[in-house]
Amino acid sequence: MLAKPEAYTNNVLLIDDNDIDNFINERMVRGCRFADVVYVNSSTRSAIEFLRNMASNPNISVKEFPAVIFLDINMPILDGFQFLEELEKYDADFVNNLKVVMLTSSINPEDEEKARKSRLVADFLHKPLTEESLKELTKHLVA
Amino acid sequence: MIRSKLLKEHSVLVQLLESLGHSVIVSDIHGLIIYWNKQSESDFGFTSDEAIGKTIDLITVERNDGTTYAEVWESLLQQTTITTEVPRKRKDGTVIWVELRITLLRDNLNEPLYIIEVSRDVTEDIMKKNKLLVLEALLASMQEGVLISEEAVKGGNEIILVNNAFKSLSGISDKDFNSGYRNIFQKLFPEWSWTGANTNTVSQYEVKREVKGTTRWFGLTTVPIADNKGKVTHRMFILHDNSHLRTKEDQLQTQNRELRSANMELDRMVYGVSHDLRAPLNSIIGLTNLMKKEDYGKEAAPYIDRISQSAERLNEFISNIIQYSKNNRKVPFVQTIDFGELFNISADLHRYTEAGQRIAFQYVNKERITIESDKDRWQIVFNNLIGNSIKFSRNIPNSYVKVMVTRNESAVLISVEDNGTGIPKDRLDFVFDMYYRADNIRSGSGLGLFIVRKTVEAIGGEISVESQVNSMTKFTISIPFKAKGTYGKESN
């Protein structure tokens, strides 16, 4: 559904420290057929490790990389913003194709403002993830 | 007659007197005027014909100092010539000041013959002198230091006037004032660049000084004084002690900073609380969304709907608090308040909770009273008070929460009453205070009634509470008919 350039996939990576939310988001993403491949990480640390391992493994094709990351903000140790900074520093092809969608319970406008400043952030959504917000997001990402 | 005789006998002399810029008046020893020259005519307004034959009383102003004509005459007999300054009355009644020289002319036998008065109008000079006296008195009474200097003529910059305030403020000794103003200012403001004083515009300068262990702020204003050709001839320097102002300003700035940071702290806290409240709530909403989507059958549907509705309303309420916090100082949106509608929205928010199902929700507004006010703020008040009634209800069969709208002679009264656990007497005074601490923010408690009170105050009302433990609690909000601003007005 998001297919555009050859190397482009619509694989999704969910990063949230709350497993209930990961459960909801995974089922919603699959149920709405937003993506077929859904990776889930319950900490930013493990997500970084996951991406690093992927990038350093020559047997993994570009098509297997996540294209959209749903990223929570309030997380322990490394929060969503710090994760973004790490990701921006990470010089790899797949990073340039990445689209990060912030997904949070925060309604602090400062959070949204801060997120929109990052070149990787494509959208800012409030929890919970719904069928409607995924439809809107699809339009937005394809456009 | 005498004049024409004189004119004939001394024509050259008289012509000279006629062309003189001074008034010349000649009287005989009886005091009768026998000569009155042209300048006298213009100085005093009387023609020669009008004046001759009269006494000098014609233009005399009664003197306040008690000097009599006889006394003048006496001293004239002894001194022959008197020089003085006296007021004179003109024909039109106005008074002028003249510098007067009276001479007694004697004949060969040394007998007094004529009295000659030569005078010059010095009114303008006197006025100037008086003005200067007033100015000096003014300067002496001023709290600001004033120094006036003559602009560098031949390299000098002479101080021509300095008041006591300048001396005491600057703390510079008297003898130093003889050395020119530049030296003074170099002492007082060593780091002052002189460009300010050399321009032709008013300039200001401020300096901080330690004087006897305290910090003082001095302000210096330099004012160029130009002649009518625009050339600066004098400069006025005004020295003010700004310390008092500065201290106040510093205090204000500090308070302002503290207030701003407290405000930001509160914002952060409110967003933090909101996030922690909303996160699990959003999970509930997310889960009910999935349940609806994945279809768990007709029997489950009403429950799922109600869970979802309740969660959505709670979510909305949390947003209200945030909005309240952010919009505290924003202009309210005033509309007609239907208390019944507010009551239903709040009741629905709690109807499906476990406690809510045991409770009877009652609303009484016999007179159908409405007011003009800010609806969102009222909803916050209702949500909180009704929510509290449910939260603190007892597990008894006839639990109720009752909202009543009535009025007395001066105000609309809205009460929220329940028969719950009640509030102990010793805590009644504090229920409206904000008593959380930063370290238990996450509990999220202690905000509710504080928000209620602030909100009620914002819409021009007052709130009070009465309670008995394990019996009843009743909150009463009173909105005066003439509440401040546009809100709180009774609409019918």
mmCIF file of N, CA, C and O in Angstrom, chain A residues 18 20-21 23-25 27-28 31-32 72 74 104-110 126-131, chain B residues 267-268 271 274-276 278-280 282-287 289-290 293-294 296 315 318-319 322 326:
data_model
loop_
_atom_site.group_PDB
_atom_site.id
_atom_site.type_symbol
_atom_site.label_atom_id
_atom_site.label_comp_id
_atom_site.label_asym_id
_atom_site.label_seq_id
_atom_site.Cartn_x
_atom_site.Cartn_y
_atom_site.Cartn_z
ATOM 1 N N ASN A 18 5.348 0.356 27.112
ATOM 2 C CA ASN A 18 4.129 -0.230 27.653
ATOM 3 C C ASN A 18 3.664 -1.361 26.737
ATOM 4 O O ASN A 18 3.262 -1.131 25.602
ATOM 5 N N ILE A 20 1.067 -3.196 26.846
ATOM 6 C CA ILE A 20 -0.349 -3.149 26.460
ATOM 7 C C ILE A 20 -0.494 -2.296 25.203
ATOM 8 O O ILE A 20 -1.191 -2.666 24.260
ATOM 9 N N ASP A 21 0.220 -1.176 25.193
ATOM 10 C CA ASP A 21 0.148 -0.307 24.010
ATOM 11 C C ASP A 21 0.769 -0.967 22.791
ATOM 12 O O ASP A 21 0.260 -0.825 21.668
ATOM 13 N N PHE A 23 0.777 -4.066 22.238
ATOM 14 C CA PHE A 23 -0.245 -5.056 21.848
ATOM 15 C C PHE A 23 -1.328 -4.382 20.998
ATOM 16 O O PHE A 23 -1.681 -4.857 19.917
ATOM 17 N N ILE A 24 -1.829 -3.237 21.526
ATOM 18 C CA ILE A 24 -2.881 -2.508 20.803
ATOM 19 C C ILE A 24 -2.380 -2.070 19.424
ATOM 20 O O ILE A 24 -3.037 -2.286 18.399
ATOM 21 N N ASN A 25 -1.202 -1.477 19.429
ATOM 22 C CA ASN A 25 -0.684 -0.907 18.180
ATOM 23 C C ASN A 25 -0.411 -1.993 17.129
ATOM 24 O O ASN A 25 -0.709 -1.803 15.951
ATOM 25 N N ARG A 27 -1.849 -4.945 16.873
ATOM 26 C CA ARG A 27 -3.112 -5.491 16.358
ATOM 27 C C ARG A 27 -3.789 -4.490 15.426
ATOM 28 O O ARG A 27 -4.409 -4.867 14.429
ATOM 29 N N MET A 28 -3.688 -3.187 15.771
ATOM 30 C CA MET A 28 -4.325 -2.159 14.962
ATOM 31 C C MET A 28 -3.626 -2.048 13.602
ATOM 32 O O MET A 28 -4.284 -1.989 12.559
ATOM 33 N N GLY A 31 -4.450 -5.245 11.770
ATOM 34 C CA GLY A 31 -5.885 -5.328 11.502
ATOM 35 C C GLY A 31 -6.304 -4.362 10.402
ATOM 36 O O GLY A 31 -7.200 -4.658 9.614
ATOM 37 N N CYS A 32 -5.687 -3.223 10.343
ATOM 38 C CA CYS A 32 -6.016 -2.236 9.306
ATOM 39 C C CYS A 32 -5.179 -2.465 8.054
ATOM 40 O O CYS A 32 -5.235 -1.653 7.127
ATOM 41 N N ASP A 72 7.084 6.121 20.922
ATOM 42 C CA ASP A 72 6.535 6.738 22.137
ATOM 43 C C ASP A 72 7.536 7.802 22.624
ATOM 44 O O ASP A 72 8.706 7.792 22.219
ATOM 45 N N ASN A 74 7.541 9.272 26.317
ATOM 46 C CA ASN A 74 7.919 9.048 27.717
ATOM 47 C C ASN A 74 8.336 7.603 27.952
ATOM 48 O O ASN A 74 7.498 6.727 28.122
ATOM 49 N N THR A 104 1.994 9.266 21.222
ATOM 50 C CA THR A 104 2.163 9.554 22.644
ATOM 51 C C THR A 104 0.849 9.942 23.316
ATOM 52 O O THR A 104 -0.126 10.299 22.645
ATOM 53 N N SER A 105 0.848 9.887 24.643
ATOM 54 C CA SER A 105 -0.301 10.372 25.431
ATOM 55 C C SER A 105 -0.101 11.825 25.833
ATOM 56 O O SER A 105 -0.963 12.432 26.456
ATOM 57 N N SER A 106 1.059 12.373 25.485
ATOM 58 C CA SER A 106 1.341 13.750 25.879
ATOM 59 C C SER A 106 0.532 14.725 25.029
ATOM 60 O O SER A 106 0.437 14.578 23.816
ATOM 61 N N ILE A 107 -0.065 15.720 25.699
ATOM 62 C CA ILE A 107 -0.732 16.767 24.927
ATOM 63 C C ILE A 107 -0.013 18.093 25.143
ATOM 64 O O ILE A 107 -0.563 19.173 24.940
ATOM 65 N N ASN A 108 1.224 17.988 25.589
ATOM 66 C CA ASN A 108 2.042 19.187 25.760
ATOM 67 C C ASN A 108 2.484 19.693 24.385
ATOM 68 O O ASN A 108 3.210 18.997 23.667
ATOM 69 N N PRO A 109 2.056 20.884 24.016
ATOM 70 C CA PRO A 109 2.409 21.393 22.678
ATOM 71 C C PRO A 109 3.916 21.505 22.463
ATOM 72 O O PRO A 109 4.394 21.441 21.332
ATOM 73 N N GLU A 110 4.647 21.647 23.568
ATOM 74 C CA GLU A 110 6.111 21.728 23.427
ATOM 75 C C GLU A 110 6.684 20.428 22.882
ATOM 76 O O GLU A 110 7.656 20.443 22.129
ATOM 77 N N HIS A 126 -1.667 11.288 18.658
ATOM 78 C CA HIS A 126 -2.004 11.036 20.053
ATOM 79 C C HIS A 126 -2.558 9.626 20.187
ATOM 80 O O HIS A 126 -3.291 9.151 19.323
ATOM 81 N N LYS A 127 -2.204 8.997 21.302
ATOM 82 C CA LYS A 127 -2.741 7.666 21.580
ATOM 83 C C LYS A 127 -4.234 7.777 21.893
ATOM 84 O O LYS A 127 -4.670 8.801 22.389
ATOM 85 N N PRO A 128 -5.034 6.785 21.677
ATOM 86 C CA PRO A 128 -4.616 5.510 21.090
ATOM 87 C C PRO A 128 -4.613 5.564 19.557
ATOM 88 O O PRO A 128 -5.283 6.412 18.979
ATOM 89 N N LEU A 129 -3.879 4.637 18.971
ATOM 90 C CA LEU A 129 -3.842 4.528 17.518
ATOM 91 C C LEU A 129 -5.188 3.965 17.062
ATOM 92 O O LEU A 129 -5.658 2.966 17.589
ATOM 93 N N THR A 130 -5.833 4.672 16.135
ATOM 94 C CA THR A 130 -7.152 4.200 15.676
ATOM 95 C C THR A 130 -7.129 3.945 14.174
ATOM 96 O O THR A 130 -6.185 4.336 13.477
ATOM 97 N N GLU A 131 -8.185 3.324 13.719
ATOM 98 C CA GLU A 131 -8.324 3.035 12.287
ATOM 99 C C GLU A 131 -8.284 4.348 11.502
ATOM 100 O O GLU A 131 -7.626 4.446 10.478
ATOM 101 N N ASP B 267 2.953 24.286 34.715
ATOM 102 C CA ASP B 267 2.648 23.748 33.395
ATOM 103 C C ASP B 267 3.211 22.345 33.230
ATOM 104 O O ASP B 267 2.523 21.423 32.810
ATOM 105 N N ARG B 268 4.493 22.234 33.587
ATOM 106 C CA ARG B 268 5.162 20.934 33.457
ATOM 107 C C ARG B 268 4.445 19.891 34.290
ATOM 108 O O ARG B 268 4.219 18.768 33.848
ATOM 109 N N TYR B 271 1.100 18.900 32.780
ATOM 110 C CA TYR B 271 1.267 18.005 31.637
ATOM 111 C C TYR B 271 1.729 16.627 32.077
ATOM 112 O O TYR B 271 1.341 15.614 31.497
ATOM 113 N N SER B 274 -1.242 14.918 33.551
ATOM 114 C CA SER B 274 -2.135 14.580 32.457
ATOM 115 C C SER B 274 -1.636 13.357 31.702
ATOM 116 O O SER B 274 -2.391 12.444 31.392
ATOM 117 N N HIS B 275 -0.336 13.328 31.445
ATOM 118 C CA HIS B 275 0.212 12.193 30.708
ATOM 119 C C HIS B 275 0.000 10.901 31.467
ATOM 120 O O HIS B 275 -0.455 9.893 30.921
ATOM 121 N N ASP B 276 0.296 10.941 32.775
ATOM 122 C CA ASP B 276 0.218 9.719 33.559
ATOM 123 C C ASP B 276 -1.219 9.248 33.728
ATOM 124 O O ASP B 276 -1.469 8.060 33.908
ATOM 125 N N ARG B 278 -3.591 9.925 31.406
ATOM 126 C CA ARG B 278 -4.106 9.579 30.082
ATOM 127 C C ARG B 278 -3.516 8.296 29.527
ATOM 128 O O ARG B 278 -4.175 7.605 28.751
ATOM 129 N N ALA B 279 -2.288 8.007 29.908
ATOM 130 C CA ALA B 279 -1.628 6.847 29.317
ATOM 131 C C ALA B 279 -2.446 5.559 29.528
ATOM 132 O O ALA B 279 -2.790 4.897 28.544
ATOM 133 N N PRO B 280 -2.789 5.211 30.794
ATOM 134 C CA PRO B 280 -3.590 3.981 30.962
ATOM 135 C C PRO B 280 -4.989 4.124 30.372
ATOM 136 O O PRO B 280 -5.547 3.161 29.854
ATOM 137 N N ASN B 282 -5.802 5.806 27.712
ATOM 138 C CA ASN B 282 -5.698 5.607 26.276
ATOM 139 C C ASN B 282 -5.542 4.131 25.942
ATOM 140 O O ASN B 282 -5.988 3.676 24.893
ATOM 141 N N SER B 283 -4.892 3.408 26.834
ATOM 142 C CA SER B 283 -4.794 1.961 26.623
ATOM 143 C C SER B 283 -6.190 1.360 26.662
ATOM 144 O O SER B 283 -6.535 0.525 25.823
ATOM 145 N N ILE B 284 -6.996 1.807 27.634
ATOM 146 C CA ILE B 284 -8.368 1.293 27.733
ATOM 147 C C ILE B 284 -9.133 1.619 26.456
ATOM 148 O O ILE B 284 -9.783 0.761 25.861
ATOM 149 N N ILE B 285 -9.005 2.866 26.021
ATOM 150 C CA ILE B 285 -9.717 3.273 24.798
ATOM 151 C C ILE B 285 -9.227 2.473 23.601
ATOM 152 O O ILE B 285 -10.014 1.994 22.778
ATOM 153 N N GLY B 286 -7.918 2.291 23.540
ATOM 154 C CA GLY B 286 -7.328 1.511 22.445
ATOM 155 C C GLY B 286 -7.855 0.083 22.440
ATOM 156 O O GLY B 286 -8.188 -0.471 21.383
ATOM 157 N N LEU B 287 -7.954 -0.490 23.645
ATOM 158 C CA LEU B 287 -8.435 -1.872 23.747
ATOM 159 C C LEU B 287 -9.906 -1.974 23.353
ATOM 160 O O LEU B 287 -10.290 -2.906 22.642
ATOM 161 N N ASN B 289 -11.435 -0.014 21.330
ATOM 162 C CA ASN B 289 -11.451 0.153 19.866
ATOM 163 C C ASN B 289 -11.223 -1.194 19.177
ATOM 164 O O ASN B 289 -11.910 -1.547 18.216
ATOM 165 N N LEU B 290 -10.236 -1.939 19.682
ATOM 166 C CA LEU B 290 -9.917 -3.244 19.093
ATOM 167 C C LEU B 290 -11.085 -4.205 19.266
ATOM 168 O O LEU B 290 -11.433 -4.944 18.342
ATOM 169 N N LYS B 293 -13.712 -3.531 16.829
ATOM 170 C CA LYS B 293 -13.262 -3.900 15.499
ATOM 171 C C LYS B 293 -13.283 -5.423 15.314
ATOM 172 O O LYS B 293 -13.663 -5.914 14.257
ATOM 173 N N GLU B 294 -12.880 -6.113 16.397
ATOM 174 C CA GLU B 294 -12.725 -7.570 16.253
ATOM 175 C C GLU B 294 -14.029 -8.317 16.537
ATOM 176 O O GLU B 294 -14.084 -9.526 16.411
ATOM 177 N N TYR B 296 -16.943 -8.958 19.298
ATOM 178 C CA TYR B 296 -17.098 -9.984 20.329
ATOM 179 C C TYR B 296 -18.563 -10.311 20.589
ATOM 180 O O TYR B 296 -18.941 -10.743 21.663
ATOM 181 N N ASN B 315 -11.289 11.039 29.589
ATOM 182 C CA ASN B 315 -10.209 11.594 28.781
ATOM 183 C C ASN B 315 -10.475 13.067 28.490
ATOM 184 O O ASN B 315 -9.597 13.922 28.626
ATOM 185 N N ILE B 318 -9.907 15.168 31.561
ATOM 186 C CA ILE B 318 -8.481 15.448 31.815
ATOM 187 C C ILE B 318 -8.016 16.586 30.893
ATOM 188 O O ILE B 318 -7.331 17.503 31.316
ATOM 189 N N SER B 319 -8.479 16.518 29.667
ATOM 190 C CA SER B 319 -8.140 17.609 28.744
ATOM 191 C C SER B 319 -8.660 18.937 29.278
ATOM 192 O O SER B 319 -8.017 19.973 29.136
ATOM 193 N N ILE B 322 -6.333 20.411 31.775
ATOM 194 C CA ILE B 322 -5.173 20.977 31.097
ATOM 195 C C ILE B 322 -5.553 22.321 30.485
ATOM 196 O O ILE B 322 -4.849 23.317 30.616
ATOM 197 N N LYS B 326 -4.068 25.943 31.238
ATOM 198 C CA LYS B 326 -3.454 26.778 30.202
ATOM 199 C C LYS B 326 -4.259 28.059 29.957
ATOM 200 O O LYS B 326 -3.702 29.104 29.687
#
